[in-house]
């Protein structure tokens, strides 16, 4: 059976792009090195027609397909399982920017375009594609949309969903739905685009997208501020929103331990402020000139100092310094990876609930798992924290996780759900949170989701075992 399928796939996309031998770990092992699977073959189609041909061949042979972009996902959603029967469909050869429409402020890109290349293509046209995350040098626009990625600019521009106007999708049975529209208004029935966004490869294969662009800001200024508590971070956010309005494009928080990890693993990176309980990274993007923007930013920070909302602050003097501050923030996931595995929680809460949530949950974790360390950082402006639990000093990460991961998750997710929060803010469900979702989503929501899955993928061949 599988020989006949492989034969059909070779005919569809060329034998050179049906990989079955050699080291396939680039596709079979996830970024966090938590999920290692084995694929029947890695498929590398060149265009939408070839993706459709692959899906038709898989439908004819009853084979399962796992789509993959840059393989930077953090929930084990984009690698095959261990059965050796699933086909890993890599979209990275679909990497053309098809069109830029300056007047309509849109760009149409194929799914395998690396996010950074899309940002660059927009910038080359004098425009901005604002989606931005630390994996932007390798994640793809298809993966960003399939996971409805967030990142650092959501506060102003929204997540991937809000930056997408249209999609091209190959269905489970190999048909092509051309929904590549640059329309900002279109109320002709159910929104198919929004069904596929965030569906993590379980409803269809995204092959291209029409994306929303913005004018490039005239000036971008960045600052770091030191605060003594999360209450003060929330107060600073309110002050910044009131004074900067829509010009506030970034508001990230980092607890002391997360910056300690960066100092330990990347000692060459300058940390311009003395250690503080919480460090905030603020970014302002403005259509006004550099000088006006800087004056407004400095006035905000002075007011915050005077009101004792912050203890110290530094404004980047140059683009290089500004990149340095962002580099500090973006090095936290990498420093964690160097430190070894930890128990990750990508949670969303009402901003107003965050200080009390952290105070109570930090204390409950300390009681239940003495010595435990918290890498707590994230996008406070969107109410999204990466609330990661690291083994106590002296214990190996593996032993701690093997023994306590389930109990830690229960404690944290119970607390999240008690305040109406979400157990996945921006990374998705994948394999990692599938069982948690089944327990915590309402029966009605699960029933509706299963009905959608059944309608679009009745044989359950698209990324099986993920999300639902
Ligand atoms: P993959 O990892 O290849 O796939 C992710 C999921 O999408 C899988 O379920 C896969 O099956 C599916 N998929 C991929 N391509 C397609 C397609 N064309 N059609 C249908 N399904 C598809 N995420 C955030 O939201 N915000 C962050 O700030 C952030 N920071 C990160 C920082 C680092 C250092 C790393 C490693 C990851 C980070 N992530 C973040 C997670 C990850 O980068 C994003 O989820 C990203 O959007 C995934 O893109 P990808 O191309 O690598 O997708
Ligand atoms: Zn994030």
Short mmCIF file of C-alpha atoms and ligand atoms in Angstrom, two decimals:
data_model
loop_
_atom_site.label_atom_id
_atom_site.label_comp_id
_atom_site.label_asym_id
_atom_site.label_seq_id
_atom_site.Cartn_x
_atom_site.Cartn_y
_atom_site.Cartn_z
CA UNK A 1 0.00 0.00 0.00
CA UNK A 2 2.64 2.51 1.03
CA UNK A 3 4.77 1.67 -2.02
CA UNK A 4 1.87 2.51 -4.33
CA UNK A 5 1.27 5.75 -2.40
CA UNK A 6 4.95 6.74 -2.59
CA UNK A 7 4.87 5.99 -6.32
CA UNK A 8 1.87 8.30 -6.76
CA UNK A 9 3.58 11.02 -4.71
CA UNK A 10 6.78 10.78 -6.75
CA UNK A 11 4.70 11.17 -9.88
CA UNK A 12 2.92 14.19 -8.39
CA UNK A 13 5.90 16.24 -7.14
CA UNK A 14 9.06 14.59 -8.47
CA UNK A 15 11.10 11.81 -6.84
CA UNK A 16 13.70 14.33 -5.58
CA UNK A 17 11.11 15.91 -3.32
CA UNK A 18 9.81 12.72 -1.71
CA UNK A 19 12.40 12.09 1.01
CA UNK A 20 12.42 8.71 2.71
CA UNK A 21 16.07 8.16 3.59
CA UNK A 22 18.90 9.83 5.46
CA UNK A 23 18.65 12.18 8.41
CA UNK A 24 15.13 13.61 8.46
CA UNK A 25 15.37 15.03 11.98
CA UNK A 26 15.02 18.63 10.70
CA UNK A 27 11.37 17.70 10.00
CA UNK A 28 10.79 14.89 12.50
CA UNK A 29 12.04 16.58 15.69
CA UNK A 30 10.30 19.66 17.10
CA UNK A 31 12.05 22.89 18.14
CA UNK A 32 11.83 22.10 21.85
CA UNK A 33 13.11 18.57 21.20
CA UNK A 34 10.11 17.14 23.08
CA UNK A 35 8.45 15.38 20.14
CA UNK A 36 10.36 13.09 17.81
CA UNK A 37 8.33 11.22 15.21
CA UNK A 38 8.96 9.18 12.11
CA UNK A 39 7.43 10.05 8.74
CA UNK A 40 6.60 7.66 5.93
CA UNK A 41 8.13 10.39 3.78
CA UNK A 42 8.90 14.10 3.84
CA UNK A 43 7.15 15.80 0.90
CA UNK A 44 8.37 19.08 -0.55
CA UNK A 45 5.89 20.29 -3.20
CA UNK A 46 6.74 23.43 -5.20
CA UNK A 47 3.34 25.06 -5.64
CA UNK A 48 -0.37 24.94 -4.85
CA UNK A 49 -1.16 22.54 -7.70
CA UNK A 50 1.41 20.08 -6.34
CA UNK A 51 0.01 20.41 -2.79
CA UNK A 52 -3.44 19.59 -4.20
CA UNK A 53 -2.02 16.59 -6.07
CA UNK A 54 -0.41 15.35 -2.83
CA UNK A 55 -3.70 15.67 -0.94
CA UNK A 56 -5.58 13.80 -3.69
CA UNK A 57 -3.04 10.97 -3.62
CA UNK A 58 -3.26 10.80 0.19
CA UNK A 59 -7.07 10.77 0.02
CA UNK A 60 -7.00 7.92 -2.49
CA UNK A 61 -4.72 5.89 -0.19
CA UNK A 62 -6.28 6.92 3.13
CA UNK A 63 -2.99 8.45 4.34
CA UNK A 64 -2.58 11.10 7.06
CA UNK A 65 -0.83 14.40 6.40
CA UNK A 66 1.04 16.63 8.86
CA UNK A 67 1.69 20.09 7.40
CA UNK A 68 4.82 21.92 8.49
CA UNK A 69 6.31 25.36 7.89
CA UNK A 70 9.41 26.49 9.76
CA UNK A 71 9.01 23.87 12.52
CA UNK A 72 9.30 26.50 15.26
CA UNK A 73 5.95 25.62 16.87
CA UNK A 74 6.07 25.05 20.63
CA UNK A 75 3.20 22.59 21.17
CA UNK A 76 4.28 19.55 19.13
CA UNK A 77 1.77 20.24 16.36
CA UNK A 78 3.97 20.11 13.28
CA UNK A 79 5.93 16.87 13.51
CA UNK A 80 4.68 13.37 12.61
CA UNK A 81 3.81 10.77 15.24
CA UNK A 82 5.99 7.71 15.81
CA UNK A 83 3.90 5.34 13.65
CA UNK A 84 5.94 5.82 10.47
CA UNK A 85 2.70 6.07 8.48
CA UNK A 86 2.13 9.85 8.35
CA UNK A 87 3.33 12.08 5.53
CA UNK A 88 5.18 15.21 6.56
CA UNK A 89 4.13 17.96 4.13
CA UNK A 90 6.72 20.73 4.17
CA UNK A 91 5.49 24.01 2.66
CA UNK A 92 8.88 25.75 2.57
CA UNK A 93 9.29 25.60 -1.22
CA UNK A 94 6.11 27.66 -1.64
CA UNK A 95 8.09 30.79 -0.89
CA UNK A 96 7.13 33.44 -3.45
CA UNK A 97 5.69 36.85 -2.72
CA UNK A 98 3.04 36.89 -5.42
CA UNK A 99 1.90 40.49 -5.31
CA UNK A 100 2.07 43.79 -3.44
CA UNK A 101 -0.82 46.24 -3.88
CA UNK A 102 0.41 49.56 -2.48
CA UNK A 103 -2.88 51.43 -2.81
CA UNK A 104 -4.85 48.61 -1.17
CA UNK A 105 -2.11 48.12 1.47
CA UNK A 106 -1.92 44.35 0.87
CA UNK A 107 0.70 41.73 0.12
CA UNK A 108 0.00 38.22 -1.14
CA UNK A 109 2.56 35.62 -0.08
CA UNK A 110 2.82 31.85 -0.34
CA UNK A 111 2.58 29.84 2.87
CA UNK A 112 6.25 28.88 3.03
CA UNK A 113 7.55 32.48 2.96
CA UNK A 114 9.66 33.09 6.04
CA UNK A 115 8.08 35.82 8.18
CA UNK A 116 11.22 37.97 8.00
CA UNK A 117 11.13 37.81 4.18
CA UNK A 118 7.52 39.05 4.23
CA UNK A 119 8.46 41.90 6.57
CA UNK A 120 11.35 42.77 4.22
CA UNK A 121 9.21 42.65 1.07
CA UNK A 122 6.75 45.05 2.74
CA UNK A 123 9.59 47.34 3.88
CA UNK A 124 11.07 47.34 0.36
CA UNK A 125 7.71 48.70 -0.81
CA UNK A 126 7.87 51.39 1.91
CA UNK A 127 5.24 49.62 4.04
CA UNK A 128 5.02 47.69 7.29
CA UNK A 129 3.96 44.10 7.96
CA UNK A 130 3.84 44.31 11.74
CA UNK A 131 3.70 40.64 12.82
CA UNK A 132 6.90 40.13 14.79
CA UNK A 133 8.21 37.29 16.98
CA UNK A 134 11.55 35.91 18.07
CA UNK A 135 11.29 33.01 15.59
CA UNK A 136 10.74 35.36 12.61
CA UNK A 137 13.98 34.30 10.90
CA UNK A 138 12.64 30.76 10.42
CA UNK A 139 8.87 30.57 11.03
CA UNK A 140 6.64 30.83 7.95
CA UNK A 141 3.55 32.86 7.21
CA UNK A 142 1.55 29.62 6.77
CA UNK A 143 2.62 28.45 10.24
CA UNK A 144 1.88 31.89 11.69
CA UNK A 145 -1.67 31.77 10.35
CA UNK A 146 -2.21 28.10 11.19
CA UNK A 147 -1.35 28.91 14.83
CA UNK A 148 -2.79 32.46 14.81
CA UNK A 149 0.55 33.67 16.12
CA UNK A 150 0.75 36.68 18.41
CA UNK A 151 4.16 38.14 19.13
CA UNK A 152 5.22 41.59 20.21
CA UNK A 153 2.99 43.96 18.21
CA UNK A 154 -0.46 42.57 19.07
CA UNK A 155 -1.24 45.48 21.37
CA UNK A 156 -1.48 47.79 18.36
CA UNK A 157 -1.93 45.59 15.27
CA UNK A 158 -3.65 42.44 16.55
CA UNK A 159 -2.57 38.84 16.09
CA UNK A 160 -2.02 36.99 12.79
CA UNK A 161 -5.78 36.64 12.29
CA UNK A 162 -6.27 40.38 12.28
CA UNK A 163 -3.47 40.82 9.73
CA UNK A 164 -4.97 38.40 7.19
CA UNK A 165 -7.60 39.40 4.65
CA UNK A 166 -7.70 36.28 2.49
CA UNK A 167 -6.44 32.72 2.16
CA UNK A 168 -5.81 30.05 -0.43
CA UNK A 169 -6.38 26.60 1.05
CA UNK A 170 -6.10 23.02 -0.21
CA UNK A 171 -8.85 20.88 1.29
CA UNK A 172 -8.55 17.36 2.70
CA UNK A 173 -9.74 15.88 -0.59
CA UNK A 174 -7.36 17.96 -2.68
CA UNK A 175 -9.52 20.83 -3.94
CA UNK A 176 -8.21 24.39 -4.03
CA UNK A 177 -10.29 27.10 -2.34
CA UNK A 178 -9.20 30.48 -3.71
CA UNK A 179 -10.19 32.92 -1.01
CA UNK A 180 -7.33 35.34 -1.72
CA UNK A 181 -9.22 38.54 -1.27
CA UNK A 182 -7.84 41.92 -0.36
CA UNK A 183 -11.28 43.03 0.81
CA UNK A 184 -11.70 44.59 4.22
CA UNK A 185 -15.43 44.04 4.11
CA UNK A 186 -17.10 40.87 2.86
CA UNK A 187 -20.18 39.55 4.62
CA UNK A 188 -21.10 36.83 2.14
CA UNK A 189 -21.87 33.98 4.50
CA UNK A 190 -19.71 32.06 6.97
CA UNK A 191 -16.15 33.28 7.28
CA UNK A 192 -14.11 30.36 5.92
CA UNK A 193 -10.87 32.29 6.33
CA UNK A 194 -11.37 32.58 10.06
CA UNK A 195 -12.08 28.85 10.32
CA UNK A 196 -8.71 27.94 8.85
CA UNK A 197 -6.75 30.54 10.83
CA UNK A 198 -5.70 28.96 14.11
CA UNK A 199 -6.78 25.46 13.02
CA UNK A 200 -3.19 24.14 13.27
CA UNK A 201 -3.29 22.09 10.10
CA UNK A 202 -6.36 20.08 11.15
CA UNK A 203 -8.89 21.53 8.67
CA UNK A 204 -6.92 22.32 5.49
CA UNK A 205 -3.52 23.23 4.10
CA UNK A 206 -2.88 26.97 3.79
CA UNK A 207 -0.95 27.60 0.57
CA UNK A 208 -1.09 31.41 0.32
CA UNK A 209 -2.43 34.46 2.13
CA UNK A 210 -3.30 38.08 1.43
CA UNK A 211 -1.93 40.14 4.29
CA UNK A 212 -2.79 43.58 5.60
CA UNK A 213 0.02 46.17 5.52
CA UNK A 214 0.36 49.51 7.32
CA UNK A 215 2.31 52.67 6.62
CA UNK A 216 5.87 52.57 7.97
CA UNK A 217 6.15 54.65 11.16
CA UNK A 218 8.34 57.78 10.93
CA UNK A 219 10.01 57.00 14.24
CA UNK A 220 10.27 54.00 16.55
CA UNK A 221 11.55 54.56 20.09
CA UNK A 222 12.23 51.93 22.71
CA UNK A 223 12.78 52.14 26.46
CA UNK A 224 13.37 49.90 29.46
CA UNK A 225 11.82 50.65 32.84
CA UNK A 226 12.44 49.02 36.21
CA UNK A 227 9.53 48.38 38.56
CA UNK A 228 9.10 46.74 41.94
CA UNK A 229 5.89 44.81 41.21
CA UNK A 230 3.40 43.65 38.62
CA UNK A 231 0.90 46.16 40.06
CA UNK A 232 3.32 48.87 39.00
CA UNK A 233 3.72 47.32 35.55
CA UNK A 234 -0.06 47.45 35.11
CA UNK A 235 -0.11 51.06 36.33
CA UNK A 236 2.63 51.93 33.83
CA UNK A 237 0.63 50.28 31.04
CA UNK A 238 -2.38 52.45 31.89
CA UNK A 239 -0.24 55.58 31.94
CA UNK A 240 1.41 54.69 28.61
CA UNK A 241 -1.95 53.95 26.95
CA UNK A 242 -3.39 57.23 28.19
CA UNK A 243 -0.39 59.31 27.03
CA UNK A 244 0.65 57.53 23.85
CA UNK A 245 -2.65 56.14 22.59
CA UNK A 246 -2.25 54.09 19.41
CA UNK A 247 1.46 54.98 19.26
CA UNK A 248 2.16 52.42 22.00
CA UNK A 249 3.15 49.36 19.95
CA UNK A 250 4.95 47.19 22.48
CA UNK A 251 4.68 46.50 26.21
CA UNK A 252 6.66 43.48 27.38
CA UNK A 253 7.49 42.44 30.93
CA UNK A 254 10.35 40.27 32.21
CA UNK A 255 10.78 39.03 35.76
CA UNK A 256 14.18 39.06 37.42
CA UNK A 257 14.85 35.34 36.97
CA UNK A 258 14.23 35.48 33.22
CA UNK A 259 16.83 38.26 32.84
CA UNK A 260 19.19 36.37 35.19
CA UNK A 261 19.01 33.42 32.79
CA UNK A 262 19.87 35.73 29.87
CA UNK A 263 22.84 37.15 31.84
CA UNK A 264 24.01 33.62 32.64
CA UNK A 265 23.78 32.20 29.11
CA UNK A 266 24.50 35.35 27.09
CA UNK A 267 26.92 37.33 29.30
CA UNK A 268 27.98 39.56 26.39
CA UNK A 269 24.49 41.08 26.07
CA UNK A 270 24.40 44.42 27.88
CA UNK A 271 21.66 44.84 30.50
CA UNK A 272 21.45 48.61 30.91
CA UNK A 273 19.32 48.75 34.07
CA UNK A 274 20.22 47.37 37.51
CA UNK A 275 18.34 44.23 38.54
CA UNK A 276 14.69 44.84 39.36
CA UNK A 277 11.77 42.62 40.32
CA UNK A 278 10.22 43.46 36.94
CA UNK A 279 11.68 45.10 33.85
CA UNK A 280 9.35 46.55 31.22
CA UNK A 281 10.21 47.05 27.56
CA UNK A 282 8.10 49.78 25.97
CA UNK A 283 7.99 50.62 22.29
CA UNK A 284 6.42 53.63 20.65
CA UNK A 285 5.88 53.86 16.88
CA UNK A 286 4.88 57.22 15.60
CA UNK A 287 3.90 58.98 12.43
CA UNK A 288 5.44 62.14 13.93
CA UNK A 289 9.16 62.87 13.61
CA UNK A 290 11.91 61.37 15.77
CA UNK A 291 12.30 64.40 18.04
CA UNK A 292 8.61 64.82 18.88
CA UNK A 293 8.25 61.09 19.53
CA UNK A 294 11.26 61.05 21.85
CA UNK A 295 10.02 64.09 23.80
CA UNK A 296 6.62 62.46 24.35
CA UNK A 297 8.25 59.20 25.44
CA UNK A 298 10.58 60.93 27.89
CA UNK A 299 7.69 62.93 29.36
CA UNK A 300 5.82 59.66 29.95
CA UNK A 301 8.75 58.09 31.76
CA UNK A 302 9.35 61.22 33.86
CA UNK A 303 5.70 61.25 34.91
CA UNK A 304 5.95 57.55 35.80
CA UNK A 305 9.09 58.19 37.87
CA UNK A 306 7.43 61.09 39.65
CA UNK A 307 4.33 59.01 40.42
CA UNK A 308 6.68 56.27 41.73
CA UNK A 309 5.23 53.82 39.21
CA UNK A 310 8.77 53.03 38.04
CA UNK A 311 12.14 53.19 39.80
CA UNK A 312 14.44 53.75 36.85
CA UNK A 313 14.33 53.97 33.05
CA UNK A 314 16.53 54.21 30.00
CA UNK A 315 15.53 55.31 26.49
CA UNK A 316 17.47 53.85 23.55
CA UNK A 317 19.59 56.56 21.89
CA UNK A 318 19.95 54.83 18.54
CA UNK A 319 18.51 52.10 16.38
CA UNK A 320 21.35 49.83 17.50
CA UNK A 321 20.52 50.40 21.15
CA UNK A 322 16.87 49.82 20.43
CA UNK A 323 17.66 46.49 18.75
CA UNK A 324 19.81 45.66 21.79
CA UNK A 325 16.83 46.09 24.13
CA UNK A 326 14.62 43.89 21.95
CA UNK A 327 17.44 41.37 21.69
CA UNK A 328 17.45 41.12 25.47
CA UNK A 329 13.73 40.29 25.50
CA UNK A 330 13.98 37.87 22.59
CA UNK A 331 16.90 36.04 24.18
CA UNK A 332 14.72 34.74 27.02
CA UNK A 333 13.33 31.75 25.05
CA UNK A 334 16.86 30.93 23.86
CA UNK A 335 18.33 31.23 27.38
CA UNK A 336 15.61 28.88 28.63
CA UNK A 337 16.45 26.39 25.89
CA UNK A 338 20.11 26.49 27.02
CA UNK A 339 19.12 26.03 30.66
CA UNK A 340 17.19 22.87 29.81
CA UNK A 341 13.51 21.97 29.60
CA UNK A 342 10.89 23.58 31.83
CA UNK A 343 7.13 23.40 32.20
CA UNK A 344 5.73 26.03 29.85
CA UNK A 345 2.42 27.86 30.20
CA UNK A 346 1.32 30.32 27.53
CA UNK A 347 -1.60 31.89 29.34
CA UNK A 348 -4.00 34.77 28.75
CA UNK A 349 -5.77 36.64 31.54
CA UNK A 350 -7.59 39.93 31.89
CA UNK A 351 -4.75 42.45 32.45
CA UNK A 352 -6.50 43.59 35.63
CA UNK A 353 -6.33 40.05 37.07
CA UNK A 354 -2.63 39.47 36.43
CA UNK A 355 -1.00 40.88 39.62
CA UNK A 356 -3.29 38.94 41.99
CA UNK A 357 -3.08 35.80 39.82
CA UNK A 358 0.72 35.82 39.94
CA UNK A 359 0.89 36.57 43.66
CA UNK A 360 -1.44 33.67 44.49
CA UNK A 361 -0.08 31.18 41.96
CA UNK A 362 3.60 31.94 42.68
CA UNK A 363 2.88 31.30 46.37
CA UNK A 364 0.91 28.11 45.73
CA UNK A 365 3.72 26.73 43.55
CA UNK A 366 6.33 27.63 46.17
CA UNK A 367 4.31 25.77 48.82
CA UNK A 368 3.72 22.68 46.70
CA UNK A 369 7.19 22.51 45.08
CA UNK A 370 9.68 24.23 47.41
CA UNK A 371 12.53 25.99 45.63
CA UNK A 372 10.80 26.04 42.25
CA UNK A 373 11.89 28.91 39.97
CA UNK A 374 9.64 30.95 37.68
CA UNK A 375 10.63 32.24 34.26
CA UNK A 376 7.76 34.70 33.96
CA UNK A 377 7.74 37.08 31.02
CA UNK A 378 5.58 38.10 28.11
CA UNK A 379 3.19 40.46 26.46
CA UNK A 380 1.54 42.21 29.40
CA UNK A 381 -0.13 44.69 27.08
CA UNK A 382 -2.19 41.77 25.66
CA UNK A 383 -2.66 40.03 29.01
CA UNK A 384 -0.42 37.18 27.80
CA UNK A 385 2.26 35.71 30.07
CA UNK A 386 4.78 32.95 29.44
CA UNK A 387 4.55 31.54 32.95
CA UNK A 388 7.21 28.84 32.90
CA UNK A 389 8.14 26.65 35.84
CA UNK A 390 11.79 25.64 36.19
CA UNK A 391 13.12 22.90 38.48
CA UNK A 392 14.60 24.02 41.83
CA UNK A 393 18.34 24.70 41.81
CA UNK A 394 20.19 21.41 42.13
CA UNK A 395 17.41 19.21 40.67
CA UNK A 396 17.66 18.04 37.08
CA UNK A 397 14.97 19.43 34.81
CA UNK A 398 14.13 15.99 33.45
CA UNK A 399 13.60 14.42 36.88
CA UNK A 400 11.52 17.36 38.09
CA UNK A 401 9.33 17.32 34.99
CA UNK A 402 8.85 13.56 35.00
CA UNK A 403 7.66 13.72 38.60
CA UNK A 404 5.71 16.96 38.74
CA UNK A 405 4.65 18.18 35.29
CA UNK A 406 1.06 17.02 35.60
CA UNK A 407 0.57 18.46 39.11
CA UNK A 408 2.18 21.78 38.14
CA UNK A 409 -0.07 22.06 35.08
CA UNK A 410 -3.18 21.30 37.13
CA UNK A 411 -2.29 23.91 39.72
CA UNK A 412 -1.54 26.62 37.13
CA UNK A 413 -4.43 25.88 34.75
CA UNK A 414 -6.98 25.64 37.61
CA UNK A 415 -5.87 29.12 38.67
CA UNK A 416 -6.06 30.41 35.08
CA UNK A 417 -9.55 29.02 34.52
CA UNK A 418 -10.76 30.37 37.88
CA UNK A 419 -10.27 33.93 36.58
CA UNK A 420 -11.69 33.23 33.11
CA UNK A 421 -8.28 32.95 31.43
CA UNK A 422 -7.03 30.81 28.53
CA UNK A 423 -4.58 27.88 28.68
CA UNK A 424 -3.22 28.80 25.24
CA UNK A 425 -2.88 32.46 24.39
CA UNK A 426 -0.77 32.31 21.23
CA UNK A 427 1.08 29.01 20.77
CA UNK A 428 -1.92 26.81 20.06
CA UNK A 429 -2.95 23.38 21.30
CA UNK A 430 -1.05 20.89 19.14
CA UNK A 431 -0.34 17.59 20.85
CA UNK A 432 0.87 19.17 24.09
CA UNK A 433 -2.43 20.65 25.28
CA UNK A 434 -4.92 18.41 23.49
CA UNK A 435 -6.01 16.49 26.58
CA UNK A 436 -6.09 19.64 28.69
CA UNK A 437 -8.37 21.27 26.10
CA UNK A 438 -10.73 18.29 26.16
CA UNK A 439 -11.06 18.68 29.92
CA UNK A 440 -11.36 22.43 30.13
CA UNK A 441 -13.36 23.54 27.10
CA UNK A 442 -17.14 23.46 27.54
CA UNK A 443 -18.96 20.40 26.12
CA UNK A 444 -20.87 22.65 23.73
CA UNK A 445 -17.68 24.25 22.40
CA UNK A 446 -16.09 20.81 21.91
CA UNK A 447 -19.19 19.51 20.14
CA UNK A 448 -19.16 22.46 17.72
CA UNK A 449 -15.44 22.03 17.05
CA UNK A 450 -15.87 18.31 16.34
CA UNK A 451 -18.73 19.08 13.95
CA UNK A 452 -16.49 21.47 12.01
CA UNK A 453 -13.67 18.93 11.90
CA UNK A 454 -16.09 16.25 10.70
CA UNK A 455 -17.40 18.51 7.93
CA UNK A 456 -13.99 19.52 6.57
CA UNK A 457 -11.95 16.38 7.23
CA UNK A 458 -14.45 13.52 7.60
CA UNK A 459 -11.75 10.82 7.51
CA UNK A 460 -9.62 12.59 10.12
CA UNK A 461 -6.48 12.52 7.96
CA UNK A 462 -5.29 16.13 8.50
CA UNK A 463 -2.90 16.36 11.43
CA UNK A 464 -4.68 13.65 13.45
CA UNK A 465 -4.30 13.68 17.21
CA UNK A 466 -3.75 17.45 17.29
CA UNK A 467 -6.10 20.02 18.84
CA UNK A 468 -9.04 17.58 19.21
P1 LIG B 1 5.31 25.04 12.33
O1 LIG B 1 5.99 24.90 13.62
O2 LIG B 1 5.94 24.38 11.17
O3 LIG B 1 3.80 24.53 12.46
C1 LIG B 1 2.97 25.01 13.50
C2 LIG B 1 1.56 24.42 13.34
O4 LIG B 1 0.95 24.92 12.15
C3 LIG B 1 1.54 22.91 13.19
O5 LIG B 1 0.36 22.41 13.76
C4 LIG B 1 1.49 22.69 11.68
O6 LIG B 1 0.88 21.47 11.33
C5 LIG B 1 0.67 23.88 11.22
N1 LIG B 1 1.04 24.41 9.90
C6 LIG B 1 2.24 24.93 9.51
N2 LIG B 1 2.16 25.38 8.25
C7 LIG B 1 0.88 25.16 7.82
C8 LIG B 1 0.19 25.41 6.60
N3 LIG B 1 0.79 26.01 5.57
N4 LIG B 1 -1.12 25.05 6.52
C9 LIG B 1 -1.74 24.45 7.57
N5 LIG B 1 -1.13 24.17 8.74
C10 LIG B 1 0.17 24.53 8.87
N6 LIG B 1 4.52 32.20 18.77
C11 LIG B 1 3.77 33.30 19.02
O7 LIG B 1 2.58 33.29 18.74
N7 LIG B 1 4.32 34.42 19.56
C12 LIG B 1 5.63 34.49 19.88
O8 LIG B 1 6.08 35.51 20.38
C13 LIG B 1 6.45 33.36 19.61
N8 LIG B 1 7.76 33.39 19.88
C14 LIG B 1 8.52 32.29 19.60
C15 LIG B 1 9.89 32.34 19.84
C16 LIG B 1 10.71 31.26 19.56
C17 LIG B 1 12.18 31.33 19.82
C18 LIG B 1 10.14 30.08 19.00
C19 LIG B 1 10.98 28.89 18.66
C20 LIG B 1 8.78 30.04 18.76
C21 LIG B 1 7.96 31.12 19.05
N9 LIG B 1 6.59 31.10 18.80
C22 LIG B 1 5.83 32.20 19.06
C23 LIG B 1 5.95 29.87 18.28
C24 LIG B 1 6.09 29.73 16.74
O9 LIG B 1 7.11 30.43 16.23
C25 LIG B 1 4.86 30.22 16.08
O10 LIG B 1 3.79 29.41 16.45
C26 LIG B 1 4.96 30.21 14.54
O11 LIG B 1 3.86 30.91 14.10
C27 LIG B 1 5.01 28.83 13.89
O12 LIG B 1 5.36 28.95 12.52
P2 LIG B 1 6.09 27.75 11.74
O13 LIG B 1 6.14 28.10 10.30
O14 LIG B 1 7.39 27.43 12.36
O15 LIG B 1 5.05 26.58 11.97
ZN1 LIG B 2 5.07 35.15 23.19
#
